[in-house]
Structure formats: C-alpha cells, structure tokens
Tab-separated table of C-alpha atoms in Angstrom:
chain	number	residue	atom	x	y	z
A	21	SER	CA	126.546	75.721	98.936
A	22	SER	CA	129.369	78.116	99.847
A	23	ASP	CA	127.274	80.957	98.383
A	24	LEU	CA	124.538	80.647	101.026
A	25	VAL	CA	124.208	83.179	103.826
A	26	PRO	CA	122.340	82.422	107.075
A	27	ALA	CA	118.709	83.549	106.899
A	28	GLY	CA	116.739	81.363	109.270
A	29	SER	CA	114.236	79.290	107.285
A	30	ALA	CA	114.610	81.505	104.190
A	31	LEU	CA	116.946	80.791	101.264
A	32	ALA	CA	119.441	83.617	100.753
A	33	VAL	CA	122.715	83.874	98.843
A	34	ASP	CA	125.673	86.208	98.686
A	35	ARG	CA	124.738	87.774	95.351
A	36	GLU	CA	128.272	88.517	94.180
A	37	ALA	CA	129.567	85.066	95.138
A	38	PHE	CA	126.544	83.366	93.559
A	39	SER	CA	126.989	85.335	90.327
A	40	HIS	CA	130.685	84.448	90.243
A	41	THR	CA	129.912	80.747	90.775
A	42	VAL	CA	127.376	80.656	87.942
A	43	THR	CA	129.715	82.547	85.608
A	44	GLN	CA	132.582	80.161	86.334
A	45	GLN	CA	130.354	77.135	85.700
A	46	ILE	CA	129.535	78.528	82.253
A	47	LEU	CA	133.095	79.531	81.382
A	48	GLN	CA	134.521	76.161	82.418
A	49	HIS	CA	131.907	73.975	80.707
A	50	PRO	CA	133.553	71.998	77.872
A	51	LEU	CA	130.492	72.243	75.609
A	52	ILE	CA	129.911	75.985	75.995
A	53	GLU	CA	131.734	78.567	73.893
A	54	VAL	CA	131.518	82.072	75.327
A	55	GLU	CA	131.756	85.145	73.096
A	56	GLU	CA	131.925	88.425	75.031
A	57	ARG	CA	130.285	90.895	72.680
A	58	GLU	CA	127.001	92.746	72.448
A	59	ALA	CA	124.181	90.904	70.720
A	60	THR	CA	121.821	93.239	68.900
A	61	GLU	CA	120.041	90.865	66.512
A	62	ILE	CA	118.334	87.484	66.737
A	63	PRO	CA	120.064	84.895	64.507
A	64	GLU	CA	117.936	84.120	61.451
A	65	GLU	CA	118.681	80.389	61.544
A	66	GLY	CA	119.130	77.639	64.099
A	67	ILE	CA	117.888	77.152	67.652
A	68	VAL	CA	118.120	80.320	69.737
A	69	VAL	CA	117.577	80.967	73.439
A	70	ILE	CA	117.243	84.649	74.351
A	71	ALA	CA	118.090	85.294	77.993
A	72	THR	CA	119.180	88.909	77.942
A	73	GLY	CA	117.670	89.819	81.293
A	74	PRO	CA	115.370	92.539	82.589
A	75	LEU	CA	117.740	95.359	81.603
A	76	THR	CA	118.220	94.285	78.002
A	77	SER	CA	120.207	96.820	75.956
A	78	ALA	CA	118.245	99.268	73.831
A	79	PRO	CA	119.273	97.781	70.432
A	80	MET	CA	118.380	94.239	71.508
A	81	ALA	CA	115.159	95.400	73.143
A	82	ALA	CA	114.175	97.075	69.868
A	83	THR	CA	114.903	93.855	67.973
A	84	ILE	CA	112.757	91.875	70.412
A	85	ALA	CA	109.982	94.464	70.160
A	86	ARG	CA	109.973	94.117	66.365
A	87	MET	CA	109.766	90.358	66.691
A	88	THR	CA	107.007	90.333	69.278
A	89	GLY	CA	104.944	92.942	67.487
A	90	GLN	CA	103.935	94.443	70.807
A	91	ASP	CA	104.950	97.402	72.938
A	92	ARG	CA	107.356	96.749	75.755
A	93	LEU	CA	105.920	96.617	79.240
A	94	TYR	CA	107.515	98.002	82.344
A	95	PHE	CA	107.350	97.268	86.000
A	96	TYR	CA	109.342	99.072	88.614
A	97	ASP	CA	111.646	96.966	90.735
A	98	ALA	CA	113.096	98.364	93.958
A	99	VAL	CA	115.943	97.243	96.216
A	100	ALA	CA	116.411	97.795	99.943
A	101	PRO	CA	119.158	99.756	101.719
A	102	ILE	CA	122.189	98.036	103.233
A	103	VAL	CA	123.782	99.145	106.503
A	104	ASP	CA	127.114	98.459	108.202
A	105	PHE	CA	126.656	95.947	111.017
A	106	ALA	CA	129.171	97.775	113.202
A	107	SER	CA	126.924	100.862	113.168
A	108	ILE	CA	123.798	99.059	114.458
A	109	ASN	CA	123.013	99.732	118.120
A	110	MET	CA	122.718	96.223	119.528
A	111	ASP	CA	121.793	97.636	122.934
A	112	VAL	CA	118.434	98.333	121.285
A	113	ALA	CA	118.272	95.736	118.504
A	114	PHE	CA	118.409	91.996	119.142
A	115	PHE	CA	119.085	88.765	117.258
A	116	ALA	CA	116.128	86.380	116.822
A	117	SER	CA	114.205	84.391	114.231
A	118	ARG	CA	110.427	84.383	114.093
A	119	TYR	CA	108.955	81.867	116.553
A	120	ASP	CA	112.587	80.911	117.356
A	121	LYS	CA	112.676	78.722	114.246
A	122	GLY	CA	116.184	77.899	113.077
A	123	ASP	CA	119.146	80.041	114.052
A	124	ALA	CA	118.736	83.611	115.252
A	125	ASP	CA	120.019	85.061	111.984
A	126	TYR	CA	117.904	88.225	111.846
A	127	ILE	CA	118.580	91.499	113.627
A	128	ASN	CA	115.322	92.898	114.991
A	129	CYS	CA	114.644	96.559	115.719
A	130	PRO	CA	111.583	96.861	117.998
A	131	MET	CA	109.221	99.837	117.935
A	132	ASN	CA	106.645	100.905	120.490
A	133	ARG	CA	103.463	102.630	119.326
A	134	GLU	CA	104.833	106.158	119.697
A	135	GLN	CA	107.975	105.288	117.704
A	136	TYR	CA	105.921	103.614	114.993
A	137	ASP	CA	103.554	106.606	114.784
A	138	ALA	CA	106.452	109.007	114.221
A	139	PHE	CA	108.141	106.688	111.719
A	140	TYR	CA	104.907	106.083	109.805
A	141	ARG	CA	104.127	109.796	109.473
A	142	ALA	CA	107.661	110.517	108.286
A	143	LEU	CA	107.603	107.662	105.778
A	144	ILE	CA	104.333	108.530	104.039
A	145	THR	CA	105.318	112.193	103.658
A	146	ALA	CA	108.956	111.644	102.629
A	147	LYS	CA	110.179	112.903	99.254
A	148	GLU	CA	110.536	110.347	96.479
A	149	ALA	CA	113.366	110.409	93.951
A	150	GLU	CA	112.760	111.498	90.379
A	151	LEU	CA	112.671	108.815	87.729
A	152	LYS	CA	115.882	108.334	85.787
A	153	GLU	CA	115.856	109.462	82.186
A	154	PHE	CA	115.605	105.924	80.795
A	155	ASP	CA	112.683	105.235	83.128
A	156	LYS	CA	110.528	108.175	82.082
A	157	GLU	CA	109.147	106.360	79.037
A	158	GLY	CA	107.161	104.062	81.303
A	159	GLN	CA	106.055	106.544	83.954
A	160	LYS	CA	102.604	107.132	82.415
A	161	ASN	CA	101.590	103.564	83.215
A	162	PRO	CA	103.972	102.241	85.875
A	163	LYS	CA	103.501	98.664	87.030
A	164	VAL	CA	104.919	97.936	90.474
A	165	PHE	CA	105.654	94.265	91.109
A	166	GLU	CA	103.982	93.374	94.410
A	167	GLY	CA	106.991	91.375	95.646
A	168	CYS	CA	109.235	94.448	95.323
A	169	MET	CA	106.767	97.188	96.241
A	170	PRO	CA	108.448	100.255	97.761
A	171	VAL	CA	107.868	100.423	101.498
A	172	GLU	CA	106.501	103.976	101.219
A	173	VAL	CA	103.912	102.827	98.650
A	174	MET	CA	102.883	99.959	100.923
A	175	ALA	CA	102.618	102.314	103.916
A	176	LYS	CA	100.213	104.606	102.061
A	177	ARG	CA	97.755	101.715	101.791
A	178	GLY	CA	96.985	102.062	105.489
A	179	TYR	CA	98.377	102.596	108.979
A	180	ASP	CA	98.581	98.884	109.825
A	181	THR	CA	99.673	97.591	106.408
A	182	LEU	CA	103.346	97.492	107.399
A	183	ARG	CA	102.513	95.893	110.765
A	184	TYR	CA	100.891	93.004	108.912
A	185	GLY	CA	103.717	92.936	106.355
A	186	PRO	CA	107.461	93.541	106.703
A	187	LEU	CA	107.144	95.086	110.188
A	188	LYS	CA	105.022	92.254	111.595
A	189	PRO	CA	105.964	91.767	115.288
A	190	VAL	CA	104.262	88.388	115.789
A	191	GLY	CA	106.642	85.653	116.942
A	192	LEU	CA	109.530	88.023	117.665
A	193	VAL	CA	110.092	88.331	121.393
A	194	ASP	CA	112.876	90.440	122.842
A	195	LYS	CA	113.987	88.205	125.702
A	196	ARG	CA	115.302	91.270	127.541
A	197	VAL	CA	111.746	92.535	128.041
A	198	GLY	CA	109.839	89.284	127.523
A	199	LYS	CA	107.172	90.542	125.118
A	200	GLU	CA	106.458	91.418	121.515
A	201	ALA	CA	106.872	94.995	120.301
A	202	PHE	CA	104.208	97.061	118.495
A	203	ALA	CA	106.214	96.704	115.241
A	204	VAL	CA	109.590	95.200	114.321
A	205	VAL	CA	111.999	96.043	111.496
A	206	GLN	CA	114.125	93.043	110.519
A	207	LEU	CA	117.599	93.071	108.969
A	208	ARG	CA	119.173	90.098	107.193
A	209	LYS	CA	122.799	89.324	106.343
A	210	GLU	CA	123.839	90.610	102.946
A	211	ASN	CA	127.150	88.725	102.942
A	212	ARG	CA	128.576	85.636	104.630
A	213	GLU	CA	130.901	87.653	106.837
A	214	GLY	CA	127.954	89.432	108.415
A	215	THR	CA	129.466	92.880	107.963
A	216	MET	CA	126.512	94.107	105.899
A	217	TYR	CA	122.795	93.806	106.621
A	218	ASN	CA	119.820	94.750	104.434
A	219	LEU	CA	116.511	96.062	105.721
A	220	VAL	CA	114.022	93.302	104.934
A	221	GLY	CA	111.042	94.537	102.935
A	222	PHE	CA	112.412	98.088	102.721
A	223	GLN	CA	112.639	98.413	98.955
A	224	THR	CA	112.283	102.116	98.366
A	225	HIS	CA	112.250	104.994	95.905
A	226	LEU	CA	112.871	107.763	98.453
A	227	THR	CA	115.690	110.245	97.875
A	228	PHE	CA	118.948	109.307	99.585
A	229	PRO	CA	118.752	112.126	102.186
A	230	GLU	CA	115.180	111.105	103.018
A	231	GLN	CA	116.218	107.478	103.425
A	232	LYS	CA	118.925	108.560	105.861
A	233	ARG	CA	116.486	110.757	107.797
A	234	VAL	CA	113.488	108.410	107.922
A	235	PHE	CA	115.249	105.068	108.335
A	236	SER	CA	117.499	106.480	111.062
A	237	MET	CA	114.276	106.890	113.083
A	238	ILE	CA	114.180	103.091	113.419
A	239	PRO	CA	115.314	102.139	116.940
A	240	GLY	CA	118.831	100.713	116.726
A	241	LEU	CA	119.601	102.483	113.435
A	242	GLU	CA	119.929	105.992	114.874
A	243	SER	CA	123.600	106.132	113.855
A	244	ALA	CA	123.500	103.557	111.059
A	245	ASN	CA	126.093	103.830	108.300
A	246	PHE	CA	124.227	103.240	105.023
A	247	LEU	CA	126.551	101.342	102.685
A	248	ARG	CA	123.973	101.360	99.894
A	249	TYR	CA	120.746	103.293	99.646
A	250	GLY	CA	117.655	101.750	98.139
A	251	VAL	CA	116.929	102.457	94.490
A	252	MET	CA	114.068	101.841	92.105
A	253	HIS	CA	114.592	101.003	88.455
A	254	ARG	CA	112.750	99.814	85.401
A	255	ASN	CA	112.662	96.163	84.453
A	256	THR	CA	111.524	95.061	81.011
A	257	TYR	CA	109.528	91.914	80.419
A	258	LEU	CA	107.424	90.392	77.678
A	259	ARG	CA	103.677	90.209	77.563
A	260	SER	CA	104.207	86.456	77.266
A	261	PRO	CA	100.669	84.951	77.324
A	262	GLY	CA	99.741	83.955	73.793
A	263	PHE	CA	103.285	84.697	72.612
A	264	LEU	CA	105.270	81.957	74.382
A	265	ASP	CA	104.143	78.373	74.881
A	266	ALA	CA	104.641	76.139	77.931
A	267	THR	CA	108.254	75.404	76.894
A	268	TYR	CA	109.112	79.141	76.600
A	269	ALA	CA	109.240	78.802	72.804
A	270	VAL	CA	107.794	81.531	70.581
A	271	ARG	CA	104.512	80.100	69.312
A	272	ARG	CA	104.901	81.340	65.750
A	273	ALA	CA	108.667	80.727	65.621
A	274	PRO	CA	109.309	77.655	67.807
A	275	ARG	CA	113.050	77.610	67.046
A	276	VAL	CA	113.333	80.722	69.272
A	277	PHE	CA	113.074	80.406	73.056
A	278	PHE	CA	113.091	83.032	75.790
A	279	ALA	CA	114.320	82.403	79.333
A	280	GLY	CA	114.840	84.273	82.567
A	281	GLN	CA	113.172	87.236	84.181
A	282	MET	CA	112.146	88.923	80.937
A	283	THR	CA	109.636	86.107	80.332
A	284	GLY	CA	107.618	87.193	83.373
A	285	VAL	CA	109.064	84.921	86.048
A	286	GLU	CA	110.521	86.707	89.064
A	287	GLY	CA	113.432	85.552	91.203
A	288	TYR	CA	116.730	83.685	91.039
A	289	ILE	CA	115.270	80.191	91.248
A	290	GLU	CA	112.362	80.996	88.946
A	291	SER	CA	114.708	82.437	86.309
A	292	ALA	CA	117.005	79.420	86.533
A	293	GLY	CA	113.982	77.126	86.292
A	294	SER	CA	112.759	78.817	83.125
A	295	GLY	CA	116.251	78.407	81.699
A	296	LEU	CA	116.174	74.701	82.495
A	297	VAL	CA	112.841	74.197	80.736
A	298	ALA	CA	113.890	76.289	77.733
A	299	GLY	CA	117.301	74.606	77.576
A	300	VAL	CA	115.919	71.076	77.681
A	301	ASN	CA	113.497	71.913	74.903
A	302	ALA	CA	116.056	73.784	72.821
A	303	ALA	CA	118.250	70.676	72.942
A	304	ARG	CA	115.297	68.486	71.953
A	305	ALA	CA	114.418	70.843	69.081
A	306	ALA	CA	118.003	70.677	67.828
A	307	ARG	CA	117.658	66.888	67.644
A	308	GLU	CA	114.197	67.130	66.075
A	309	MET	CA	112.543	65.584	69.129
A	310	ALA	CA	109.048	66.448	70.361
A	311	PRO	CA	108.777	69.237	72.958
A	312	LEU	CA	108.733	68.197	76.602
A	313	VAL	CA	106.049	70.034	78.550
A	314	PHE	CA	106.663	69.804	82.288
A	315	PRO	CA	103.607	68.658	84.289
A	316	ARG	CA	101.490	71.489	85.634
A	317	GLU	CA	101.671	69.798	89.052
A	318	THR	CA	105.350	70.808	89.220
A	319	MET	CA	106.435	74.376	89.944
A	320	LEU	CA	108.488	74.383	86.719
A	321	GLY	CA	105.431	73.408	84.714
A	322	ALA	CA	103.092	75.745	86.580
A	323	MET	CA	105.393	78.735	86.065
A	324	ALA	CA	105.748	77.952	82.350
A	325	ARG	CA	101.987	77.738	81.948
A	326	TYR	CA	101.439	80.973	83.862
A	327	VAL	CA	103.876	82.694	81.520
A	328	GLY	CA	102.303	81.168	78.411
A	329	GLU	CA	98.653	81.456	79.412
A	330	GLY	CA	98.524	84.272	81.981
A	331	GLY	CA	96.122	84.664	84.845
A	332	VAL	CA	93.136	86.863	85.565
A	333	GLY	CA	93.543	90.516	84.575
A	334	ASP	CA	96.705	92.192	83.343
A	335	PHE	CA	99.813	90.025	83.098
A	336	SER	CA	102.516	90.823	85.651
A	337	PRO	CA	105.674	89.030	86.887
A	338	MET	CA	105.140	86.086	89.201
A	339	ASN	CA	107.180	84.379	91.903
A	340	ALA	CA	106.913	80.644	92.480
A	341	ASN	CA	103.997	79.988	94.832
A	342	PHE	CA	101.548	77.233	95.653
A	343	GLY	CA	98.670	79.247	94.231
A	344	ILE	CA	99.658	78.597	90.598
A	345	VAL	CA	99.681	74.797	90.854
A	346	PRO	CA	96.444	72.781	90.621
A	347	PRO	CA	94.766	72.126	93.971
A	348	LEU	CA	94.885	68.655	95.494
A	349	GLU	CA	92.052	66.345	94.495
A	350	LYS	CA	91.502	65.309	98.114
A	351	LYS	CA	91.560	67.386	101.267
A	352	VAL	CA	94.570	66.861	103.533
A	353	ARG	CA	94.382	67.110	107.284
A	354	GLY	CA	96.992	69.112	109.148
A	355	GLY	CA	96.470	72.588	107.792
A	356	LYS	CA	98.532	74.628	105.367
A	357	ALA	CA	101.871	72.940	106.112
A	358	ALA	CA	100.492	69.457	105.483
A	359	ARG	CA	98.739	70.612	102.308
A	360	ASN	CA	101.894	72.201	100.930
A	361	GLU	CA	103.912	69.098	101.757
A	362	ALA	CA	101.391	66.965	99.867
A	363	ILE	CA	101.577	69.307	96.865
A	364	SER	CA	105.377	69.046	96.958
A	365	GLU	CA	105.285	65.246	97.102
A	366	ARG	CA	102.900	65.193	94.138
A	367	ALA	CA	105.287	67.429	92.190
A	368	LEU	CA	108.263	65.186	92.906
A	369	ALA	CA	106.298	62.152	91.740
A	370	SER	CA	105.379	63.993	88.527
A	371	LEU	CA	109.016	64.886	87.896
A	372	ALA	CA	110.145	61.318	88.525
A	373	ALA	CA	107.752	60.162	85.827
A	374	ILE	CA	109.462	62.319	83.160
A	375	ARG	CA	113.034	62.212	84.465
A	376	GLU	CA	114.275	59.919	81.720
A	377	GLU	CA	112.864	62.261	79.073
A	378	ILE	CA	114.531	65.261	80.751
A	379	GLU	CA	117.911	63.535	80.688
A	380	GLU	CA	117.654	62.235	77.120
C-alpha cells in the first residue's frame, strides 16, 4: 500500500494518508450515501451501526449512555512526541533494526549507564500536565490502557522497567563501537518522506517544557526540534461484556450494532476488523438472515468474543494478540514462532470454512 511507511518488521502507516485513502474509498463507493452532519440520536427503526469513535460528541455520548443504561468509562490514551529528522544528531544516533531483521528503518539513540541514570531521575520527577476540562470528569478513576501507558508512569514502576520495555537495548548493536548500549531510545518514521520521526514508546503526559528538557537529555536529541509534543487525552468506550454479543450487536436490541474503538478493541486493524464483523452481520440482519459468528480460532472472532464476554477482572481495551485465541490442542515444536504460525494457519482454515457465508 502507498500509505505504508518503513518500520522494519512492524506494520506502520502514514496516518494522514491512510485516513485520506479510507475516506476516499467511502465517498467513491456507489452504494454508500454520505451525509456530513452531526448525529445526536440513534434512529428508532431499521438496522443501525454506531461507529462514532473514542471521542464521540457529548450529545451522542449522552444518547448512547441512555441506551446502555450504564455510566461511561474512561481510559487515558497518550501519544508520543515527533521530532524533525534534520535536528537529530546522527553522529551519536545510528540506523538499525533489532537483530538486523529487515531494513534498518529505526533511528537508535544509545545511552550508557550514567546517561540513563540522569535521564531516569529527570523523567520520574518531571512535572505532568493538568487534565483538560473535558477530562476532569474521569480523573477520580482513571484507566490507563497498557498499550499507551505514559513513559513516565512506566518508569515509576521501577528502574529497569524501561530497559525491558521501550528502551530495551538487546539486539541493537552500534557497529561504530561493536557492542550494545545500556539502554536505547528508538525513533520510527512518522511519514513516508522520513522528515518526521516519533519516539517509540514515549507516550507522555508531561508538560511541553518538561518534554523539551527531559527528552533533550537523550543522546542524539540534544538539539532536537519537536514538531509535536506528546499529549494525553480521554477516550470513551463501552463496558461491552453482557451488552454486545459476538457480532457486536446490542443483545437486547439486535438491530443496533456498535463498531470501532468504542467497543473496546484498540488499534487501526482491530477497529477495522470489528467494523467488518458488524457490517457483515448488519447486512445479514437487513436480509433477515441468521447472524454469522466468526470462529473463536480467528482473531476477528476472538476479539468479538472478548468484547462481548470480557476477561478476568475489570474490562479494558484490548489489542489483537495470540493470548485471546484458544490454545492449540497439540504442542508444536519450534518455540513461540512455530506455535504462532500454527495458530495463524488454524485461523486461516477456519475463515476458509465460512468464506462463502461472509460473501453472501
């Protein structure tokens, strides 16, 4: 896809280009009529798919709250800073991918122990930004999604937490010195042109001056030009278990479906996948056909069941991961990679078995 940006073995897209592509696909589809106006109510008749996103407007959120009969939940989502590539000191930083897998698409900023010590102390004592006015309603019981946890929150869990997380040095060798550093900060392309790079794993809620001060302590970023500072904001999602079923339909009003991040899935692909499942079933409902529940062996089916049934403890947003699909019936030799490949092959076989029903 032309929207992809190099990211080693990871999947990354130019967010603006990707958004434009999706929007154009919708606008140009012959069977889709687009009305650009605010929706504040749920239609009282017909099949409805609600995909208003994690920052649903206040009137629509109130309508959904009345329908669900439950209080809204909040989790705090954070984004990482972006710096100008031209301002990165490449005499200190170096290009490499972990274990030299794929292309060397990441910029790596190595730290020795003394540099990490100073950075760590500055990070855990840095001043955090105040919550925005619309966020204050949820501050008494904030829920931080693990996949977007602010780097300063992660650091406060322990001295080595970052070194086993986003600053993990293993597999990153600076060929100029021939060894691994004590810690490494990685930066990934934010756009295809490679003029902007984001700090991987550096979602943050620090004040802008503190971000400039603390993150400029990273070797190679001493004179970095920050094009965007990290911010933290509220995302709204449903307490879906017991409310939605495995097709994302409302259990007590099955003509209404929800899709996207507000259901409790997290990520571009996960949101699109929930839309696919909801869309297929909305179309089947419109033709008075039986619901199509995707097999739990597939990631689409496993995500839908997680949303509809929940896990252990409080419900919180979930990325796609191998932990939510059923384990293999037989052990597979070859370690984690072989096991995951076998799980993937099983999922593809399960999808093939229902493909005709999906395309009906």
